[in-house]
């Protein structure tokens, strides 16, 4: 099964509209000749519209960093799936560990968001990963398994098939401490096998699983060489076009 590598940049709470526009312009240039890799960027909500307009005609996709599951109504501060569709989002990141850690996201709310995204035709980048404490206590696999089961609860195969999963060990996010390719591969393989048991081997073989956590131009090649690592969700290193484009062009390193 050949899975098209998928590299996405998560800008988190960085970049004003003006700064985001500048970064999008630079990325359009530095990534113009890239093929055989799917690329997307996830600016903050306020910059989505502007970035989308700038990226029109390029092969760089647009992702949001979160959504709320209701269609509309009295939910102050939230953004609906239809609003994201309207500004041109293709993807939405759901269940990022920062949402789980700081904003009370649970497997159940992740599940509701995933269902809402599917209903509105947004592809999901579904994030999972253990904390340092959980890893040290030997709970990595049980935590990841619980997150996969909880996040996908009640979802049919056709809803899961277009999804992308992102394994992001919390201890590796923004810390400069990447998982070794072998450590990451071990968990990626576990996740793929789990998807195989929940759905089918055939489907599990098609789903892309990104790695996230301190990905840089220095470590991307080793990660991508692993059989079950199909791309990366990049935080800090996606905030500069030159560095991000090196990661996207990992084959040339
Ligand atoms: P990082 O973030 O690359 O800055 O570690 C990754 C992420 O949170 O998606």
mmCIF file of C-alpha atoms and ligand atoms in Angstrom:
data_model
loop_
_atom_site.group_PDB
_atom_site.id
_atom_site.type_symbol
_atom_site.label_atom_id
_atom_site.label_comp_id
_atom_site.label_asym_id
_atom_site.label_seq_id
_atom_site.Cartn_x
_atom_site.Cartn_y
_atom_site.Cartn_z
ATOM 1 C CA UNK A 1 0.000 0.000 0.000
ATOM 2 C CA UNK A 2 1.511 3.323 -1.048
ATOM 3 C CA UNK A 3 0.385 6.164 1.180
ATOM 4 C CA UNK A 4 1.007 9.723 -0.018
ATOM 5 C CA UNK A 5 3.118 11.509 2.636
ATOM 6 C CA UNK A 6 1.237 14.325 4.334
ATOM 7 C CA UNK A 7 3.058 17.170 6.111
ATOM 8 C CA UNK A 8 0.945 19.734 7.946
ATOM 9 C CA UNK A 9 2.034 22.879 9.772
ATOM 10 C CA UNK A 10 0.188 23.734 12.958
ATOM 11 C CA UNK A 11 0.731 27.443 13.581
ATOM 12 C CA UNK A 12 -1.059 27.282 16.940
ATOM 13 C CA UNK A 13 -1.692 30.738 18.487
ATOM 14 C CA UNK A 14 0.922 32.443 16.345
ATOM 15 C CA UNK A 15 0.758 35.000 13.527
ATOM 16 C CA UNK A 16 -1.458 38.023 13.150
ATOM 17 C CA UNK A 17 -3.342 38.268 9.858
ATOM 18 C CA UNK A 18 -0.548 40.348 8.371
ATOM 19 C CA UNK A 19 2.167 37.961 9.523
ATOM 20 C CA UNK A 20 0.174 34.952 8.372
ATOM 21 C CA UNK A 21 -0.257 36.469 4.926
ATOM 22 C CA UNK A 22 3.479 37.019 4.671
ATOM 23 C CA UNK A 23 4.232 33.450 5.720
ATOM 24 C CA UNK A 24 1.675 32.056 3.258
ATOM 25 C CA UNK A 25 3.252 34.091 0.456
ATOM 26 C CA UNK A 26 6.690 32.717 1.276
ATOM 27 C CA UNK A 27 5.397 29.159 1.494
ATOM 28 C CA UNK A 28 3.711 29.417 -1.866
ATOM 29 C CA UNK A 29 7.071 30.244 -3.389
ATOM 30 C CA UNK A 30 9.215 27.788 -1.460
ATOM 31 C CA UNK A 31 6.790 24.894 -1.952
ATOM 32 C CA UNK A 32 5.829 25.638 -5.558
ATOM 33 C CA UNK A 33 7.693 22.705 -7.039
ATOM 34 C CA UNK A 34 6.817 20.115 -4.442
ATOM 35 C CA UNK A 35 4.889 17.101 -5.595
ATOM 36 C CA UNK A 36 4.330 13.593 -4.260
ATOM 37 C CA UNK A 37 3.745 15.118 -0.828
ATOM 38 C CA UNK A 38 0.484 16.548 0.412
ATOM 39 C CA UNK A 39 0.939 19.792 2.361
ATOM 40 C CA UNK A 40 -1.424 21.794 4.565
ATOM 41 C CA UNK A 41 -1.149 24.681 6.997
ATOM 42 C CA UNK A 42 -3.307 25.430 10.023
ATOM 43 C CA UNK A 43 -3.297 29.169 10.801
ATOM 44 C CA UNK A 44 -5.320 30.605 13.696
ATOM 45 C CA UNK A 45 -9.028 31.194 12.949
ATOM 46 C CA UNK A 46 -8.585 34.922 12.357
ATOM 47 C CA UNK A 47 -6.139 34.346 9.503
ATOM 48 C CA UNK A 48 -7.904 31.457 7.716
ATOM 49 C CA UNK A 49 -9.732 33.567 5.166
ATOM 50 C CA UNK A 50 -6.734 35.659 4.185
ATOM 51 C CA UNK A 51 -4.389 32.682 3.996
ATOM 52 C CA UNK A 52 -6.895 30.759 1.918
ATOM 53 C CA UNK A 53 -7.111 33.590 -0.585
ATOM 54 C CA UNK A 54 -3.341 33.781 -0.816
ATOM 55 C CA UNK A 55 -2.976 30.034 -1.297
ATOM 56 C CA UNK A 56 -5.581 29.800 -4.036
ATOM 57 C CA UNK A 57 -4.127 28.029 -7.039
ATOM 58 C CA UNK A 58 -1.357 26.462 -4.946
ATOM 59 C CA UNK A 59 -1.260 22.871 -3.758
ATOM 60 C CA UNK A 60 -1.127 23.850 -0.086
ATOM 61 C CA UNK A 61 -4.286 22.841 1.749
ATOM 62 C CA UNK A 62 -5.941 24.709 4.579
ATOM 63 C CA UNK A 63 -6.665 23.308 8.028
ATOM 64 C CA UNK A 64 -8.335 24.742 11.122
ATOM 65 C CA UNK A 65 -7.039 23.972 14.599
ATOM 66 C CA UNK A 66 -10.380 23.067 16.183
ATOM 67 C CA UNK A 67 -14.151 23.277 15.741
ATOM 68 C CA UNK A 68 -17.303 23.063 17.821
ATOM 69 C CA UNK A 69 -19.836 20.336 17.036
ATOM 70 C CA UNK A 70 -23.033 22.375 16.944
ATOM 71 C CA UNK A 71 -24.189 23.919 13.653
ATOM 72 C CA UNK A 72 -24.932 27.331 15.151
ATOM 73 C CA UNK A 73 -26.410 29.078 18.160
ATOM 74 C CA UNK A 74 -25.554 30.566 21.508
ATOM 75 C CA UNK A 75 -22.044 29.178 21.974
ATOM 76 C CA UNK A 76 -19.954 32.259 22.618
ATOM 77 C CA UNK A 77 -16.400 31.956 21.406
ATOM 78 C CA UNK A 78 -16.910 28.840 19.314
ATOM 79 C CA UNK A 79 -16.574 28.194 15.570
ATOM 80 C CA UNK A 80 -18.883 25.864 13.635
ATOM 81 C CA UNK A 81 -17.924 23.359 10.934
ATOM 82 C CA UNK A 82 -19.928 25.325 8.332
ATOM 83 C CA UNK A 83 -17.921 28.469 9.145
ATOM 84 C CA UNK A 84 -14.708 26.569 8.483
ATOM 85 C CA UNK A 85 -16.049 25.169 5.228
ATOM 86 C CA UNK A 86 -17.062 28.620 4.116
ATOM 87 C CA UNK A 87 -13.559 30.034 4.529
ATOM 88 C CA UNK A 88 -12.170 27.137 2.519
ATOM 89 C CA UNK A 89 -10.820 24.703 5.092
ATOM 90 C CA UNK A 90 -10.203 21.176 3.867
ATOM 91 C CA UNK A 91 -8.969 19.794 7.160
ATOM 92 C CA UNK A 92 -9.492 20.324 10.867
ATOM 93 C CA UNK A 93 -7.140 19.278 13.656
ATOM 94 C CA UNK A 94 -9.047 17.611 16.476
ATOM 95 C CA UNK A 95 -7.921 16.453 19.906
ATOM 96 C CA UNK A 96 -4.550 18.179 19.969
ATOM 97 C CA UNK A 97 -2.848 17.544 23.304
ATOM 98 C CA UNK A 98 -2.848 21.273 24.083
ATOM 99 C CA UNK A 99 -6.639 21.221 23.782
ATOM 100 C CA UNK A 100 -6.781 18.153 26.006
ATOM 101 C CA UNK A 101 -4.318 19.614 28.519
ATOM 102 C CA UNK A 102 -5.465 23.240 28.790
ATOM 103 C CA UNK A 103 -9.049 23.319 27.542
ATOM 104 C CA UNK A 104 -10.655 20.229 29.015
ATOM 105 C CA UNK A 105 -10.886 18.218 25.801
ATOM 106 C CA UNK A 106 -11.792 14.582 26.483
ATOM 107 C CA UNK A 107 -12.134 11.480 24.325
ATOM 108 C CA UNK A 108 -15.875 12.098 24.356
ATOM 109 C CA UNK A 109 -15.685 15.706 23.146
ATOM 110 C CA UNK A 110 -13.086 14.679 20.580
ATOM 111 C CA UNK A 111 -15.550 12.088 19.321
ATOM 112 C CA UNK A 112 -18.333 14.667 19.003
ATOM 113 C CA UNK A 113 -16.071 17.026 17.079
ATOM 114 C CA UNK A 114 -14.921 14.270 14.719
ATOM 115 C CA UNK A 115 -18.537 13.337 13.938
ATOM 116 C CA UNK A 116 -19.431 16.975 13.257
ATOM 117 C CA UNK A 117 -16.427 17.410 10.969
ATOM 118 C CA UNK A 118 -17.368 14.368 8.935
ATOM 119 C CA UNK A 119 -20.974 15.507 8.651
ATOM 120 C CA UNK A 120 -19.776 18.760 7.094
ATOM 121 C CA UNK A 121 -17.201 17.252 4.758
ATOM 122 C CA UNK A 122 -14.101 18.348 6.637
ATOM 123 C CA UNK A 123 -11.252 15.870 6.830
ATOM 124 C CA UNK A 124 -9.955 15.282 10.323
ATOM 125 C CA UNK A 125 -6.411 15.213 11.641
ATOM 126 C CA UNK A 126 -7.085 13.270 14.826
ATOM 127 C CA UNK A 127 -4.334 13.728 17.458
ATOM 128 C CA UNK A 128 -3.410 11.229 20.119
ATOM 129 C CA UNK A 129 -0.407 10.678 22.347
ATOM 130 C CA UNK A 130 0.756 9.910 25.861
ATOM 131 C CA UNK A 131 2.285 12.212 28.489
ATOM 132 C CA UNK A 132 5.759 11.665 29.913
ATOM 133 C CA UNK A 133 4.289 10.294 33.133
ATOM 134 C CA UNK A 134 2.143 7.819 31.213
ATOM 135 C CA UNK A 135 5.151 6.680 29.167
ATOM 136 C CA UNK A 136 7.286 6.259 32.284
ATOM 137 C CA UNK A 137 4.546 4.227 33.916
ATOM 138 C CA UNK A 138 4.469 1.922 30.891
ATOM 139 C CA UNK A 139 1.012 3.070 29.838
ATOM 140 C CA UNK A 140 1.784 4.368 26.330
ATOM 141 C CA UNK A 141 -0.120 1.668 24.460
ATOM 142 C CA UNK A 142 -3.106 1.598 26.788
ATOM 143 C CA UNK A 143 -3.460 5.399 26.657
ATOM 144 C CA UNK A 144 -3.218 5.517 22.872
ATOM 145 C CA UNK A 145 -5.648 2.616 22.578
ATOM 146 C CA UNK A 146 -8.159 4.374 24.831
ATOM 147 C CA UNK A 147 -7.832 7.583 22.814
ATOM 148 C CA UNK A 148 -8.347 5.772 19.504
ATOM 149 C CA UNK A 149 -11.359 3.827 20.781
ATOM 150 C CA UNK A 150 -12.893 6.883 22.447
ATOM 151 C CA UNK A 151 -12.306 9.251 19.564
ATOM 152 C CA UNK A 152 -13.679 6.857 16.956
ATOM 153 C CA UNK A 153 -16.593 5.541 19.007
ATOM 154 C CA UNK A 154 -19.657 4.900 16.847
ATOM 155 C CA UNK A 155 -17.904 5.954 13.640
ATOM 156 C CA UNK A 156 -18.426 3.848 10.560
ATOM 157 C CA UNK A 157 -15.634 2.703 8.282
ATOM 158 C CA UNK A 158 -16.518 5.254 5.603
ATOM 159 C CA UNK A 159 -16.232 8.032 8.186
ATOM 160 C CA UNK A 160 -12.826 6.903 9.367
ATOM 161 C CA UNK A 161 -11.338 6.097 5.951
ATOM 162 C CA UNK A 162 -10.627 9.743 4.926
ATOM 163 C CA UNK A 163 -9.121 10.598 8.311
ATOM 164 C CA UNK A 164 -5.506 11.211 9.171
ATOM 165 C CA UNK A 165 -4.195 10.301 12.609
ATOM 166 C CA UNK A 166 -1.368 12.156 14.282
ATOM 167 C CA UNK A 167 0.645 10.413 16.970
ATOM 168 C CA UNK A 168 2.126 13.159 19.103
ATOM 169 C CA UNK A 169 3.804 12.099 22.334
ATOM 170 C CA UNK A 170 3.084 15.028 24.652
ATOM 171 C CA UNK A 171 6.636 14.956 26.044
ATOM 172 C CA UNK A 172 7.990 15.625 22.551
ATOM 173 C CA UNK A 173 5.797 18.622 21.715
ATOM 174 C CA UNK A 174 7.666 21.906 21.766
ATOM 175 C CA UNK A 175 10.394 20.413 23.936
ATOM 176 C CA UNK A 176 13.062 19.705 21.336
ATOM 177 C CA UNK A 177 12.895 16.091 22.510
ATOM 178 C CA UNK A 178 11.770 14.009 19.522
ATOM 179 C CA UNK A 179 10.811 10.402 19.823
ATOM 180 C CA UNK A 180 13.404 8.269 18.080
ATOM 181 C CA UNK A 181 12.205 6.863 14.756
ATOM 182 C CA UNK A 182 12.002 3.446 16.422
ATOM 183 C CA UNK A 183 10.000 4.726 19.401
ATOM 184 C CA UNK A 184 7.566 6.458 17.058
ATOM 185 C CA UNK A 185 7.302 3.511 14.661
ATOM 186 C CA UNK A 186 6.444 1.170 17.515
ATOM 187 C CA UNK A 187 3.405 3.253 18.421
ATOM 188 C CA UNK A 188 2.426 3.953 14.801
ATOM 189 C CA UNK A 189 2.389 0.225 14.129
ATOM 190 C CA UNK A 190 0.315 -0.336 17.239
ATOM 191 C CA UNK A 191 -2.206 2.293 16.083
ATOM 192 C CA UNK A 192 -2.434 0.789 12.600
ATOM 193 C CA UNK A 193 -3.000 -2.682 14.039
ATOM 194 C CA UNK A 194 -5.675 -1.256 16.294
ATOM 195 C CA UNK A 195 -7.431 0.324 13.293
ATOM 196 C CA UNK A 196 -7.183 -3.044 11.588
ATOM 197 C CA UNK A 197 -8.957 -4.724 14.480
ATOM 198 C CA UNK A 198 -11.615 -2.014 14.722
ATOM 199 C CA UNK A 199 -12.283 -1.841 10.968
ATOM 200 C CA UNK A 200 -10.287 -3.889 8.472
ATOM 201 C CA UNK A 201 -6.667 -4.565 7.610
ATOM 202 C CA UNK A 202 -7.271 -3.140 4.176
ATOM 203 C CA UNK A 203 -8.564 0.138 5.581
ATOM 204 C CA UNK A 204 -5.855 0.350 8.231
ATOM 205 C CA UNK A 205 -3.321 0.021 5.428
ATOM 206 C CA UNK A 206 -4.747 3.080 3.690
ATOM 207 C CA UNK A 207 -4.963 5.489 6.624
ATOM 208 C CA UNK A 208 -2.108 7.919 7.030
ATOM 209 C CA UNK A 209 -0.556 8.353 10.454
ATOM 210 C CA UNK A 210 1.548 11.474 11.003
ATOM 211 C CA UNK A 211 4.156 11.878 13.697
ATOM 212 C CA UNK A 212 4.260 15.114 15.681
ATOM 213 C CA UNK A 213 6.600 16.473 18.344
ATOM 214 C CA UNK A 214 9.697 18.587 17.681
ATOM 215 C CA UNK A 215 9.943 17.613 14.016
ATOM 216 C CA UNK A 216 12.808 19.458 12.274
ATOM 217 C CA UNK A 217 14.689 19.244 8.965
ATOM 218 C CA UNK A 218 17.304 17.284 10.932
ATOM 219 C CA UNK A 219 15.073 14.472 12.119
ATOM 220 C CA UNK A 220 12.358 14.218 9.440
ATOM 221 C CA UNK A 221 14.220 11.853 7.145
ATOM 222 C CA UNK A 222 14.784 9.227 9.820
ATOM 223 C CA UNK A 223 11.146 9.423 10.852
ATOM 224 C CA UNK A 224 9.847 9.171 7.287
ATOM 225 C CA UNK A 225 12.021 6.129 6.660
ATOM 226 C CA UNK A 226 9.822 4.157 9.048
ATOM 227 C CA UNK A 227 7.219 1.949 7.460
ATOM 228 C CA UNK A 228 4.199 3.239 9.378
ATOM 229 C CA UNK A 229 5.105 6.936 9.567
ATOM 230 C CA UNK A 230 3.307 8.706 6.733
ATOM 231 C CA UNK A 231 4.006 12.348 7.439
ATOM 232 C CA UNK A 232 4.311 14.915 10.162
ATOM 233 C CA UNK A 233 2.338 17.470 12.102
ATOM 234 C CA UNK A 234 4.831 20.257 12.616
ATOM 235 C CA UNK A 235 4.493 23.028 15.191
ATOM 236 C CA UNK A 236 7.424 25.360 15.863
ATOM 237 C CA UNK A 237 9.305 24.454 12.694
ATOM 238 C CA UNK A 238 6.295 25.352 10.533
ATOM 239 C CA UNK A 239 6.486 29.049 11.458
ATOM 240 C CA UNK A 240 9.299 29.772 9.025
ATOM 241 C CA UNK A 241 8.801 29.002 5.344
ATOM 242 C CA UNK A 242 12.390 28.023 4.719
ATOM 243 C CA UNK A 243 12.500 25.497 7.552
ATOM 244 C CA UNK A 244 9.045 24.092 6.832
ATOM 245 C CA UNK A 245 9.831 23.640 3.162
ATOM 246 C CA UNK A 246 12.973 21.683 4.072
ATOM 247 C CA UNK A 247 10.793 19.326 6.089
ATOM 248 C CA UNK A 248 8.330 18.972 3.211
ATOM 249 C CA UNK A 249 11.224 18.281 0.823
ATOM 250 C CA UNK A 250 12.599 15.580 3.147
ATOM 251 C CA UNK A 251 13.448 13.339 0.211
ATOM 252 C CA UNK A 252 16.063 15.841 -0.986
ATOM 253 C CA UNK A 253 17.898 15.977 2.349
HETATM 254 P P1 LIG B 1 6.170 21.058 17.813
HETATM 255 O O1 LIG B 1 4.572 20.900 17.872
HETATM 256 O O2 LIG B 1 6.584 20.653 16.417
HETATM 257 O O3 LIG B 1 6.430 22.505 18.101
HETATM 258 O O4 LIG B 1 6.736 20.144 18.836
HETATM 259 C C1 LIG B 1 3.933 19.831 17.248
HETATM 260 C C2 LIG B 1 2.448 19.898 17.474
HETATM 261 O O5 LIG B 1 2.023 20.263 18.566
HETATM 262 O O6 LIG B 1 1.659 19.595 16.566
#
